[in-house]
Each structure stands twice: as structure tokens, then as C-alpha cells.
Short mmCIF file of C-alpha atoms in Angstrom, two decimals:
data_model
loop_
_atom_site.label_atom_id
_atom_site.label_comp_id
_atom_site.label_asym_id
_atom_site.label_seq_id
_atom_site.Cartn_x
_atom_site.Cartn_y
_atom_site.Cartn_z
CA MET A 24 12.77 -34.86 -17.20
CA SER A 25 13.75 -31.26 -17.78
CA GLU A 26 16.35 -29.75 -15.54
CA TYR A 27 16.00 -26.30 -13.96
CA ARG A 28 19.31 -25.34 -15.58
CA GLU A 29 17.95 -26.19 -19.05
CA ILE A 30 14.78 -24.18 -18.52
CA GLN A 31 16.27 -21.14 -16.78
CA GLY A 32 19.76 -21.16 -18.21
CA ALA A 33 21.32 -21.24 -14.77
CA THR A 34 21.51 -23.51 -11.79
CA VAL A 35 19.68 -22.86 -8.54
CA GLN A 36 21.90 -20.79 -6.29
CA ASN A 37 23.04 -22.24 -2.98
CA ILE A 38 22.70 -19.50 -0.34
CA ALA A 39 23.17 -19.74 3.42
CA GLY A 40 19.95 -17.87 4.17
CA ASP A 41 17.47 -15.66 2.33
CA GLY A 42 19.52 -12.49 1.98
CA GLY A 43 20.46 -10.94 -1.35
CA THR A 44 17.65 -12.59 -3.27
CA ILE A 45 15.18 -10.81 -5.52
CA GLU A 46 11.50 -11.11 -6.41
CA GLY A 47 10.82 -14.27 -8.43
CA GLN A 48 14.12 -15.94 -7.55
CA VAL A 49 14.35 -19.60 -6.58
CA TRP A 50 17.30 -20.67 -4.41
CA TYR A 51 18.46 -23.41 -2.05
CA ASN A 52 18.72 -22.25 1.55
CA SER A 53 21.61 -24.30 2.89
CA SER A 54 20.89 -23.20 6.44
CA SER A 55 17.36 -24.55 6.56
CA ASN A 56 17.94 -27.17 3.84
CA ASN A 57 14.90 -26.01 1.85
CA PHE A 58 14.27 -24.65 -1.60
CA LYS A 59 12.90 -21.11 -1.36
CA VAL A 60 11.15 -18.64 -3.65
CA LYS A 61 10.63 -14.93 -3.17
CA THR A 62 7.10 -13.92 -4.19
CA TYR A 63 5.29 -10.65 -4.54
CA GLY A 64 1.73 -10.39 -3.21
CA SER A 65 -1.12 -8.61 -4.88
CA GLY A 66 -1.98 -5.83 -2.42
CA THR A 67 -5.46 -5.22 -1.07
CA TRP A 68 -8.10 -2.52 -0.76
CA ALA A 69 -10.13 -2.05 2.43
CA THR A 70 -13.06 0.23 3.14
CA GLY A 71 -12.49 3.47 5.01
CA ASN A 72 -15.08 5.65 6.66
CA VAL A 73 -17.43 7.26 4.18
CA MET A 74 -16.81 10.82 3.07
CA PRO A 75 -19.16 13.48 4.39
CA TYR A 76 -20.01 14.42 0.81
CA THR A 77 -20.53 12.56 -2.45
CA ALA A 78 -18.45 13.35 -5.52
CA ARG A 79 -16.58 12.07 -8.53
CA ASP A 80 -13.76 13.90 -10.33
CA SER A 81 -12.64 15.54 -7.09
CA GLY A 82 -9.09 16.48 -6.14
CA GLY A 83 -6.96 15.05 -3.37
CA PHE A 84 -3.46 15.29 -1.95
CA GLY A 85 -1.49 14.24 1.11
CA ILE A 86 -1.00 10.82 2.60
CA THR A 87 -3.56 8.35 3.88
CA THR A 88 -3.29 9.61 7.47
CA ALA A 89 -3.18 13.31 6.56
CA SER A 90 -5.02 14.17 3.40
CA VAL A 91 -7.34 16.65 1.75
CA ILE A 92 -10.19 15.92 -0.67
CA TYR A 93 -12.12 18.74 -2.31
CA GLY A 94 -14.34 19.78 -5.17
CA GLY A 95 -15.72 17.27 -7.64
CA TYR A 96 -18.94 16.62 -9.47
CA ASN A 97 -22.13 15.23 -7.99
CA PRO A 98 -24.53 15.51 -10.93
CA PRO A 99 -25.83 18.08 -11.59
CA SER A 100 -23.61 20.13 -9.25
CA VAL A 101 -19.91 21.02 -9.47
CA LEU A 102 -18.68 21.41 -5.90
CA THR A 103 -16.45 23.53 -3.64
CA THR A 104 -16.63 21.26 -0.57
CA CYS A 105 -13.33 20.42 1.15
CA VAL A 106 -12.63 17.81 3.81
CA GLU A 107 -9.56 16.46 5.59
CA TYR A 108 -8.96 12.78 6.43
CA ASP A 109 -6.75 11.50 9.25
CA GLY A 110 -6.76 7.85 8.26
CA THR A 111 -9.94 7.16 10.17
CA ASN A 112 -12.23 10.18 10.21
CA TYR A 113 -13.12 13.07 7.95
CA ALA A 114 -13.43 16.67 9.14
CA SER A 115 -14.69 19.73 7.29
CA ALA A 116 -12.10 22.16 5.95
CA THR A 117 -12.01 25.50 4.15
CA ALA A 118 -14.00 25.25 0.94
CA PHE A 119 -12.22 25.59 -2.40
CA PRO A 120 -12.87 29.16 -3.58
CA THR A 121 -14.58 28.12 -6.84
CA SER A 122 -16.48 25.11 -8.11
CA VAL A 123 -14.03 22.66 -9.62
CA GLN A 124 -13.98 19.14 -11.06
CA GLY A 125 -11.73 17.00 -13.25
CA LEU A 126 -8.59 18.40 -11.64
CA GLN A 127 -5.29 17.02 -10.40
CA SER A 128 -3.51 17.62 -7.11
CA GLU A 129 -0.08 17.17 -5.58
CA GLY A 130 1.61 17.94 -2.28
CA THR A 131 0.87 17.45 1.40
CA GLN A 132 -1.97 18.38 3.72
CA THR A 133 -0.13 21.57 4.71
CA ALA A 134 1.50 22.27 1.33
CA GLY A 135 -0.96 21.21 -1.30
CA PHE A 136 -1.22 22.23 -4.93
CA SER A 137 -4.51 22.14 -6.85
CA ILE A 138 -3.75 21.96 -10.58
CA GLY A 139 -6.27 22.91 -13.23
CA GLY A 140 -9.72 21.43 -13.61
CA GLY A 141 -12.91 22.91 -14.96
CA PRO A 142 -14.73 25.07 -15.42
CA ALA A 143 -12.30 27.81 -14.29
CA TYR A 144 -8.91 26.04 -14.79
CA GLU A 145 -7.41 27.70 -11.71
CA ASN A 146 -4.30 26.76 -9.71
CA LYS A 147 -4.17 27.18 -5.95
CA PHE A 148 -1.97 26.39 -2.96
CA TYR A 149 -3.36 25.01 0.33
CA ASP A 150 -1.48 25.59 3.58
CA GLY A 151 -3.63 23.48 5.86
CA SER A 152 -6.24 26.15 6.41
CA ALA A 153 -6.51 28.51 3.42
CA TRP A 154 -6.39 28.46 -0.37
CA THR A 155 -4.23 30.96 -2.27
CA ALA A 156 -4.58 31.66 -5.99
CA LYS A 157 -1.52 31.09 -8.18
CA ASN A 158 -0.59 31.98 -11.75
CA ALA A 159 -2.60 30.50 -14.60
CA MET A 160 -1.28 27.55 -16.57
CA ASP A 161 -0.21 28.04 -20.19
CA LYS A 162 -2.91 25.53 -21.20
CA SER A 163 -6.37 24.83 -19.83
CA ARG A 164 -6.46 21.26 -18.57
CA THR A 165 -9.05 18.90 -17.13
CA GLY A 166 -8.75 15.11 -17.07
CA HIS A 167 -4.96 15.50 -17.11
CA GLY A 168 -2.05 13.86 -15.28
CA SER A 169 0.30 15.54 -12.82
CA ALA A 170 3.51 14.94 -10.91
CA GLY A 171 5.41 16.74 -8.20
CA GLY A 172 4.90 14.81 -4.98
CA PRO A 173 5.34 16.38 -1.54
CA THR A 174 7.33 19.36 -2.86
CA ALA A 175 4.95 20.15 -5.71
CA GLN A 176 4.53 23.76 -4.64
CA THR A 177 8.09 24.42 -5.84
CA ALA A 178 8.26 22.02 -8.81
CA ALA A 179 5.46 20.20 -10.60
CA LEU A 180 4.18 19.30 -14.02
CA ALA A 181 0.84 18.70 -15.69
CA ALA A 182 0.36 16.72 -18.89
CA GLY A 183 -2.35 15.79 -21.33
CA GLY A 184 -6.03 16.23 -20.59
CA GLU A 185 -8.61 18.31 -22.38
CA PRO A 186 -9.75 20.53 -24.06
CA ALA A 187 -7.76 20.48 -27.30
CA PRO A 188 -4.91 21.05 -27.89
CA SER A 189 -3.85 20.03 -24.37
CA GLN A 190 -3.81 16.29 -25.10
CA THR A 191 -0.27 16.09 -26.47
CA THR A 192 1.33 18.83 -24.38
CA SER A 193 2.71 19.27 -20.89
CA SER A 194 3.30 22.25 -18.61
CA ASP A 195 6.07 22.84 -16.06
CA TRP A 196 5.64 24.69 -12.74
CA ASP A 197 8.73 26.32 -11.22
CA GLY A 198 7.14 27.56 -8.01
CA THR A 199 5.91 30.78 -9.56
CA CYS A 200 4.96 30.33 -13.19
CA TRP A 201 3.81 27.72 -15.66
CA THR A 202 5.68 27.30 -18.94
CA ALA A 203 5.25 24.94 -21.87
CA GLY A 204 6.87 21.57 -21.18
CA ALA A 205 7.96 18.64 -23.32
CA ALA A 206 5.56 17.28 -25.91
CA VAL A 207 3.68 14.10 -25.00
CA PRO A 208 4.35 11.47 -27.70
CA SER A 209 0.72 10.55 -28.20
CA TRP A 210 -2.76 11.56 -27.17
CA ALA A 211 -3.19 11.58 -23.37
CA GLN A 212 -6.62 12.32 -21.97
CA GLY A 213 -8.38 10.86 -18.96
CA THR A 214 -5.06 10.09 -17.34
CA SER A 215 -3.62 9.16 -14.00
CA GLY A 216 0.00 9.76 -13.10
CA GLY A 217 2.57 10.57 -10.49
CA GLY A 218 6.22 10.94 -9.63
CA THR A 219 8.43 13.98 -9.69
CA THR A 220 9.49 16.53 -12.30
CA SER A 221 12.56 14.42 -13.06
CA GLU A 222 10.87 11.00 -13.04
CA ALA A 223 7.17 10.85 -13.81
CA TRP A 224 4.64 8.43 -15.23
CA MET A 225 1.24 8.76 -16.82
CA GLN A 226 -1.24 6.08 -17.81
CA ALA A 227 -4.42 5.91 -19.90
CA ASN A 228 -5.94 7.95 -22.65
CA VAL A 229 -9.22 7.87 -24.44
CA ASN A 230 -7.82 6.49 -27.68
CA SER A 231 -5.38 3.91 -26.29
CA GLU A 232 -6.32 3.37 -22.71
CA THR A 233 -3.44 1.02 -21.95
CA ALA A 234 -0.77 3.52 -22.93
CA PHE A 235 1.92 4.06 -20.31
CA LYS A 236 4.22 7.03 -20.60
CA LEU A 237 7.41 7.85 -18.75
CA TYR A 238 9.15 11.21 -18.28
CA ASN A 239 12.86 11.56 -17.48
CA GLY A 240 12.96 15.26 -16.75
CA SER A 241 13.20 16.37 -20.35
CA THR A 242 11.44 13.86 -22.62
CA TRP A 243 8.28 11.77 -22.58
CA SER A 244 8.50 8.23 -23.99
CA ASP A 245 6.19 5.25 -24.29
CA GLY A 246 6.63 2.54 -21.67
CA THR A 247 5.35 -1.03 -21.52
CA ALA A 248 1.60 -0.96 -22.09
CA CYS A 249 -0.55 -1.60 -19.04
CA PRO A 250 -2.57 -4.82 -19.35
CA GLY A 251 -5.74 -3.15 -18.10
CA GLN A 252 -7.61 -0.09 -19.26
CA HIS A 253 -8.03 2.67 -16.71
CA ASN A 254 -9.50 5.55 -18.65
CA TYR A 255 -10.24 8.25 -16.06
CA GLY A 256 -9.06 5.81 -13.41
CA GLY A 257 -6.83 6.54 -10.45
CA GLY A 258 -3.14 6.10 -9.85
CA GLY A 259 -0.57 6.18 -7.11
CA GLY A 260 3.14 5.91 -6.71
CA THR A 261 6.25 7.15 -8.39
CA VAL A 262 8.85 5.85 -10.81
CA PRO A 263 9.61 2.94 -10.81
CA THR A 264 6.76 1.54 -8.71
CA CYS A 265 3.18 2.64 -9.20
CA ILE A 266 -0.37 1.39 -9.39
CA THR A 267 -3.32 2.32 -11.58
CA PHE A 268 -6.85 1.27 -10.86
CA GLY A 269 -10.55 1.66 -11.63
CA GLY A 270 -11.71 3.74 -14.56
CA GLY A 271 -13.14 2.58 -17.86
CA PRO A 272 -13.98 2.32 -20.63
CA SER A 273 -16.71 -0.21 -19.96
CA PRO A 274 -17.96 -0.55 -17.39
CA VAL A 275 -16.82 2.87 -16.20
CA GLY A 276 -16.73 1.65 -12.63
CA LYS A 277 -14.30 -1.20 -13.08
CA ALA A 278 -12.44 -2.55 -10.05
CA VAL A 279 -9.15 -3.83 -11.44
CA THR A 280 -5.79 -2.68 -10.05
CA ASP A 281 -2.58 -3.01 -12.09
CA MET A 282 0.87 -2.69 -10.51
CA TRP A 283 4.09 -1.61 -12.23
CA ASP A 284 7.38 -2.63 -10.60
CA GLY A 285 9.70 -0.84 -13.00
CA SER A 286 9.97 -3.69 -15.47
CA ALA A 287 6.66 -5.52 -15.65
CA TRP A 288 2.95 -5.21 -14.87
CA SER A 289 1.11 -7.53 -12.48
CA THR A 290 -2.45 -7.63 -11.19
CA GLY A 291 -3.28 -6.23 -7.77
CA GLY A 292 -6.32 -6.74 -5.58
CA ASN A 293 -9.60 -5.36 -6.87
CA LEU A 294 -11.33 -2.31 -5.50
CA ASN A 295 -14.20 -3.51 -3.33
CA GLU A 296 -16.42 -0.93 -4.97
CA GLY A 297 -15.41 -0.48 -8.60
CA ARG A 298 -15.45 3.10 -9.80
CA GLY A 299 -14.17 5.51 -12.38
CA ASN A 300 -13.65 9.28 -12.65
CA LEU A 301 -10.94 8.96 -10.03
CA HIS A 302 -8.09 10.77 -11.68
CA GLY A 303 -7.85 13.37 -8.98
CA ALA A 304 -9.91 11.79 -6.25
CA GLY A 305 -8.16 11.11 -3.03
CA THR A 306 -4.54 10.91 -2.08
CA MET A 307 -2.46 8.79 -4.35
CA ASN A 308 0.74 9.11 -2.45
CA GLY A 309 2.31 5.79 -3.14
CA SER A 310 2.15 2.34 -4.63
CA THR A 311 2.26 0.83 -1.16
CA ASP A 312 -0.09 3.17 0.66
CA CYS A 313 -2.82 5.36 -0.72
CA MET A 314 -6.49 6.09 -0.36
CA ILE A 315 -9.34 7.27 -2.53
CA GLY A 316 -12.54 9.00 -1.63
CA GLY A 317 -15.46 9.22 -4.00
CA GLY A 318 -15.50 8.40 -7.67
CA ASN A 319 -18.06 7.21 -10.16
CA PRO A 320 -19.54 3.76 -9.62
CA ALA A 321 -21.24 4.20 -13.01
CA THR A 322 -24.67 3.27 -11.79
CA PRO A 323 -27.05 4.45 -10.69
CA THR A 324 -26.11 7.86 -9.32
CA GLY A 325 -22.82 8.62 -11.04
CA ALA A 326 -21.01 9.48 -7.80
CA THR A 327 -20.21 7.89 -4.46
CA ASN A 328 -18.96 8.85 -1.00
CA ALA A 329 -17.21 5.53 -0.40
CA THR A 330 -13.57 5.49 0.73
CA GLU A 331 -11.02 2.76 0.15
CA GLU A 332 -7.46 2.39 1.40
CA TRP A 333 -4.72 0.50 -0.41
CA THR A 334 -1.98 -1.52 1.22
CA GLY A 335 0.63 -2.55 -1.26
CA PRO A 336 1.93 -6.05 -1.77
CA ALA A 337 4.50 -7.45 0.59
CA ILE A 338 7.47 -9.43 -0.64
CA THR A 339 7.51 -12.78 1.12
CA VAL A 340 9.82 -15.79 1.14
CA LYS A 341 8.08 -19.12 0.75
CA THR A 342 9.42 -22.64 1.19
CA ILE A 343 8.93 -24.87 -1.84
CA SER A 344 7.49 -28.23 -0.90
CA THR A 345 6.18 -31.18 -2.87
CA SER A 346 2.82 -31.21 -1.07
CA MET B 128 -23.50 -25.02 -7.27
CA ALA B 129 -23.46 -21.24 -7.07
CA ASN B 130 -20.12 -19.47 -7.10
CA TYR B 131 -21.39 -16.38 -5.28
CA GLN B 132 -23.78 -15.38 -2.54
CA TYR B 133 -25.55 -12.05 -2.16
CA CYS B 134 -26.50 -9.93 0.81
CA VAL B 135 -27.71 -6.45 1.59
CA ALA B 136 -25.43 -4.55 3.96
CA THR B 137 -24.65 -0.88 4.49
CA ASN B 138 -21.00 0.10 4.15
CA TRP B 139 -20.34 1.90 7.44
CA GLY B 140 -16.76 2.62 6.49
CA LYS B 141 -13.55 1.55 8.18
CA GLY B 142 -13.67 -2.10 9.13
CA PHE B 143 -16.59 -2.96 6.88
CA ILE B 144 -14.16 -4.72 4.56
CA THR B 145 -10.68 -5.12 6.03
CA HIS B 146 -7.43 -5.80 4.20
CA SER B 147 -7.63 -9.32 5.62
CA ASP B 148 -11.13 -9.76 4.21
CA SER B 149 -10.05 -8.37 0.87
CA SER B 150 -7.04 -10.69 0.65
CA LYS B 151 -9.23 -13.76 1.14
CA LEU B 152 -12.48 -12.88 -0.61
CA ASP B 153 -13.76 -11.24 -3.77
CA PHE B 154 -16.19 -8.40 -3.14
CA THR B 155 -18.39 -6.59 -5.64
CA SER B 156 -20.91 -3.91 -4.79
CA PHE B 157 -24.16 -3.16 -6.59
CA PRO B 158 -26.86 -0.53 -6.31
CA GLY B 159 -29.17 -0.93 -3.34
CA ASN B 160 -26.36 -1.86 -0.94
CA VAL B 161 -26.22 -5.30 -2.54
CA TRP B 162 -22.89 -7.11 -2.10
CA LYS B 163 -21.63 -10.18 -3.94
CA VAL B 164 -19.11 -12.39 -2.18
CA ASN B 165 -17.81 -15.93 -2.55
CA ALA B 166 -20.19 -18.81 -1.86
CA ASN B 167 -19.32 -22.02 -0.04
CA ASN B 168 -16.67 -20.23 1.93
CA GLN B 169 -16.46 -19.96 5.72
CA ASP B 170 -14.64 -16.63 5.62
CA ALA B 171 -17.38 -15.23 3.39
CA ASN B 172 -20.09 -16.58 5.66
CA ARG B 173 -18.39 -14.99 8.66
CA TRP B 174 -18.07 -11.67 6.81
CA VAL B 175 -21.78 -11.59 5.93
CA SER B 176 -22.70 -12.29 9.53
CA GLY B 177 -20.14 -9.82 10.85
CA VAL B 178 -21.56 -6.92 8.85
CA ALA B 179 -25.12 -7.92 9.75
CA GLY B 180 -25.79 -8.63 6.09
CA VAL B 181 -29.24 -9.82 5.11
CA ARG B 182 -28.76 -12.76 2.77
CA LYS B 183 -30.63 -12.62 -0.52
CA THR B 184 -31.21 -15.23 -3.18
CA LEU B 185 -29.99 -14.40 -6.66
CA SER B 186 -33.48 -13.44 -7.79
CA GLU B 187 -34.09 -11.32 -4.69
CA ALA B 188 -30.80 -9.49 -5.15
CA GLN B 189 -31.51 -9.01 -8.85
CA ALA B 190 -34.90 -7.47 -8.03
CA ILE B 191 -33.29 -4.96 -5.66
CA VAL B 192 -30.71 -3.99 -8.24
CA ASN B 193 -33.32 -3.75 -10.99
CA ALA B 194 -35.45 -1.41 -8.90
CA GLU B 195 -32.48 0.90 -8.27
CA ILE B 196 -31.44 0.91 -11.92
CA THR B 197 -34.98 1.49 -13.15
CA ALA B 198 -35.35 4.49 -10.85
CA ALA B 199 -31.99 5.87 -11.96
CA GLN B 200 -32.86 5.39 -15.62
CA ALA B 201 -36.15 7.22 -15.13
CA GLU B 202 -34.28 10.06 -13.42
CA TRP B 203 -31.80 10.22 -16.33
CA ASP B 204 -34.62 10.12 -18.88
CA SER B 205 -36.23 13.12 -17.20
CA ILE B 206 -33.14 15.27 -17.82
CA PRO B 207 -33.83 17.70 -20.71
CA ASP B 208 -32.14 16.68 -23.95
CA ASP B 209 -30.21 19.95 -24.15
CA ASP B 210 -28.77 19.55 -20.63
CA GLU B 211 -24.96 19.25 -20.34
CA ARG B 212 -25.42 15.94 -18.55
CA LYS B 213 -26.62 14.46 -21.87
CA ASP B 214 -23.95 16.11 -23.99
CA THR B 215 -21.25 13.52 -24.67
CA SER B 216 -18.71 16.26 -25.40
CA SER B 217 -19.23 17.89 -22.00
CA ALA B 218 -17.11 17.17 -18.92
CA LEU B 219 -20.39 17.01 -17.03
CA TYR B 220 -21.80 14.22 -19.22
CA ILE B 221 -23.20 11.23 -17.39
CA PRO B 222 -24.20 8.08 -19.28
CA ARG B 223 -27.62 6.53 -18.89
CA PRO B 224 -27.44 3.86 -16.17
CA GLU B 225 -27.16 0.42 -17.73
CA ASP B 226 -28.96 -2.74 -16.69
CA ILE B 227 -26.96 -5.11 -14.53
CA THR B 228 -27.32 -8.88 -14.58
CA LEU B 229 -26.08 -10.64 -11.47
CA GLU B 230 -24.29 -13.95 -11.85
CA GLU B 231 -24.92 -17.12 -9.97
#
């Protein structure tokens, strides 16, 4: 019979309780006289109330209980509609000044930042009631990734996207102007991303949909490839913990969620309604708590008004038994 | 024995599928408000009843989905060939809806 020490290279620790243990660890709890293991759940999606309008490729920022969703594409129309969500209900809000789709967004419900998107490639702040135009980006971007978080109005970045030559470039926002940022090491288009201007992540591109890229404030590098493909999917969270979900390539409206814990990928709960074209849709404020509104279920209409809310996995301690 | 059961139910929003439901069951949605959920499962049976779902056999569910897809394909086919929605290089491109085969 194999011994745990031979397999793992170490003996099982004897601990008087559950404290100080990490995910995946097995130990002997000398207080309860049981073997224990710390496991990580998979997280789940639940339906939220339906949006008052139908769209894919819309923008969204905020948190689940205080968010803004706006613009998007409901074939054949590119939209200006804007709504706010309080965690239960949607309410109408000031329309985005121009039709926009395929954009990215950062910030909070009262300090939001709309970044790029076609056809006008404009950048605007939202203060909870009005939109204000900001300086143009050095590159036109749609289908790109972004980072900045709650303070994005003062510091943010955008990376990848289309049209050419945006795919391997990034842009930095200093609160007033956009300037050329660090080069992206490989093609990035149809991305999701998040984080801050000093620690950001970006996932998916049309040529290598599992690519995962990390930014340390000055340089982009390739991270561990995501096991699933989420081309034009959604994402939430920061560095080191984030999730990416939905997207393509086939079917476009896939439901899979993948979770990154800083060192490895694991599979999260599926979207109840698989969908793609999510890259800016909804508020992707965290790996433990985010929501999406709209997206592209692929068939038959190409857009939906369905909402889903994510609750991230909980770390739990389980007793190991022989039964 | 079938692995899944089908029903028609309208997603009313919050509470239609809860985090508790989602942690115990596998849900998939299809055109025509058709939902696929685990078969031979008490939690699934309770969910279908709780959302006032109308149970459908596999063939009945397939017929509903087929009708929705056929209508969507006809709508896509009626789009002029020079429309941006048929231009694969356009951000406004939408693919032709594909047939869906439900599984038992």
C-alpha cells in the first residue's frame, strides 16, 4: 500500500484545528480527531430580473447592486439605451450620447468610464446621471480588454481589440489623455479582462482563444493558458483571482465558466443561458460577485435580455471519512 | 433511461433559477423558452413544478426548437447579401442560426 508521504513527499500535518491551512491541503485535526481537507467550490450563476432592453456587445460597470448597462447591438440596430440595476430591478437612465457597441467599461455607478467601441470609438465619463465626453484614444478599439476598476476615471488601460493594428497594442489613460502603452505579446482580439493599471489580466483572442495575458504595470506577458475558449466572452475579477465565461468560438453562446486562482485554472458553474458577445456586457466587478445583462445566445435572435448573477466559490473544510 | 427532461417555462428573472438550484442542477436554455434539466432527480422535478414549467417529451421540445430556428433562418435568409449583418468582416455580422439537436 502506498503511503501519503511517498505520494506527496510530506506527511500529513497534525493541527489542533483548521486554522492556517490552504486550499487543497489535507491535515489531521487533533481537536476533533478527524482528517480534514480544504476544498474550493465551483461557484454558481443564478437568473436576475430581465433587462428592459435586449442587446449584445453592450457596456457595463459598477457592482451587482449598483450598476449601469448601456448601448449594445440588437441586430440590426446599434443602441444608445442606458439602464441602472440595483441587484433586483432595472431602471431607465440617461441614454449614451451616441450609438455604441463592442466597447469596454470600468468604474462605479457614479464614476463610470466608457472606453472605445464602434462605430464612433468615443470615451465618456458617467457621474450617475450624465455622460461627459473625454479625449480620444490613440487607437480605435472595439472588442478589446480594459482594466482600471473603481478608480478608472483617473487611471485605466485598454488593450487589443480591432480594427488593425490595435490587436497587439495597448493604451494608457492618466485621467486626462490616452497615450500608447506597452505592446501586447501576441494578437488579442475579442478579449475579456480586468484588474488595475499595475496588475491586469486579459483572456481570449481570435487566433488563440485560450491565451491568458498578464500585465505588471509596465510589461505584458503570457500566463498559463485557460482550458476553455472564451472568444468574445465575459470576464470578472482582478489579479490574481478572476473568472472568464461564455463566448465562442463554437457554439458562440457557450456556457462554461473558468476560474483562475493565481496559479491554476479550475472549472466554475455554467451559465444557465449560454451566450457570447459579452466582453463589455454587465458589471464584471469581481471573481466572487458579478452580473451580466444581455449577450448573444447565438440562436435564433443574436441578442438576449436575460440577466445572470455570479456568486463565487466558497472555500470549505470537509471531514474525510471512509464511507 | 433519459439523462435529461425538457419543459417550456418563461424566465421571469430573479428567483427563476437560484444559486441553490444552479449548484444542484444543470440547466440549458433553448429557443422557444425550452429548458433542459436533469432527469430522474427530485430537485429537478421540484424546479420544473416551481416555475410552472410545462413538461415536454424530447420530440415535442425538438419540434418547438426547430420551429424557432426555422423562423430565424428564414429571417436571416431575407437579409440582403450586401447587408453588414452578412459581412463576416463587420462588427455587426451575425451568423446564420444553426440547427440544434436536443439530447435524450
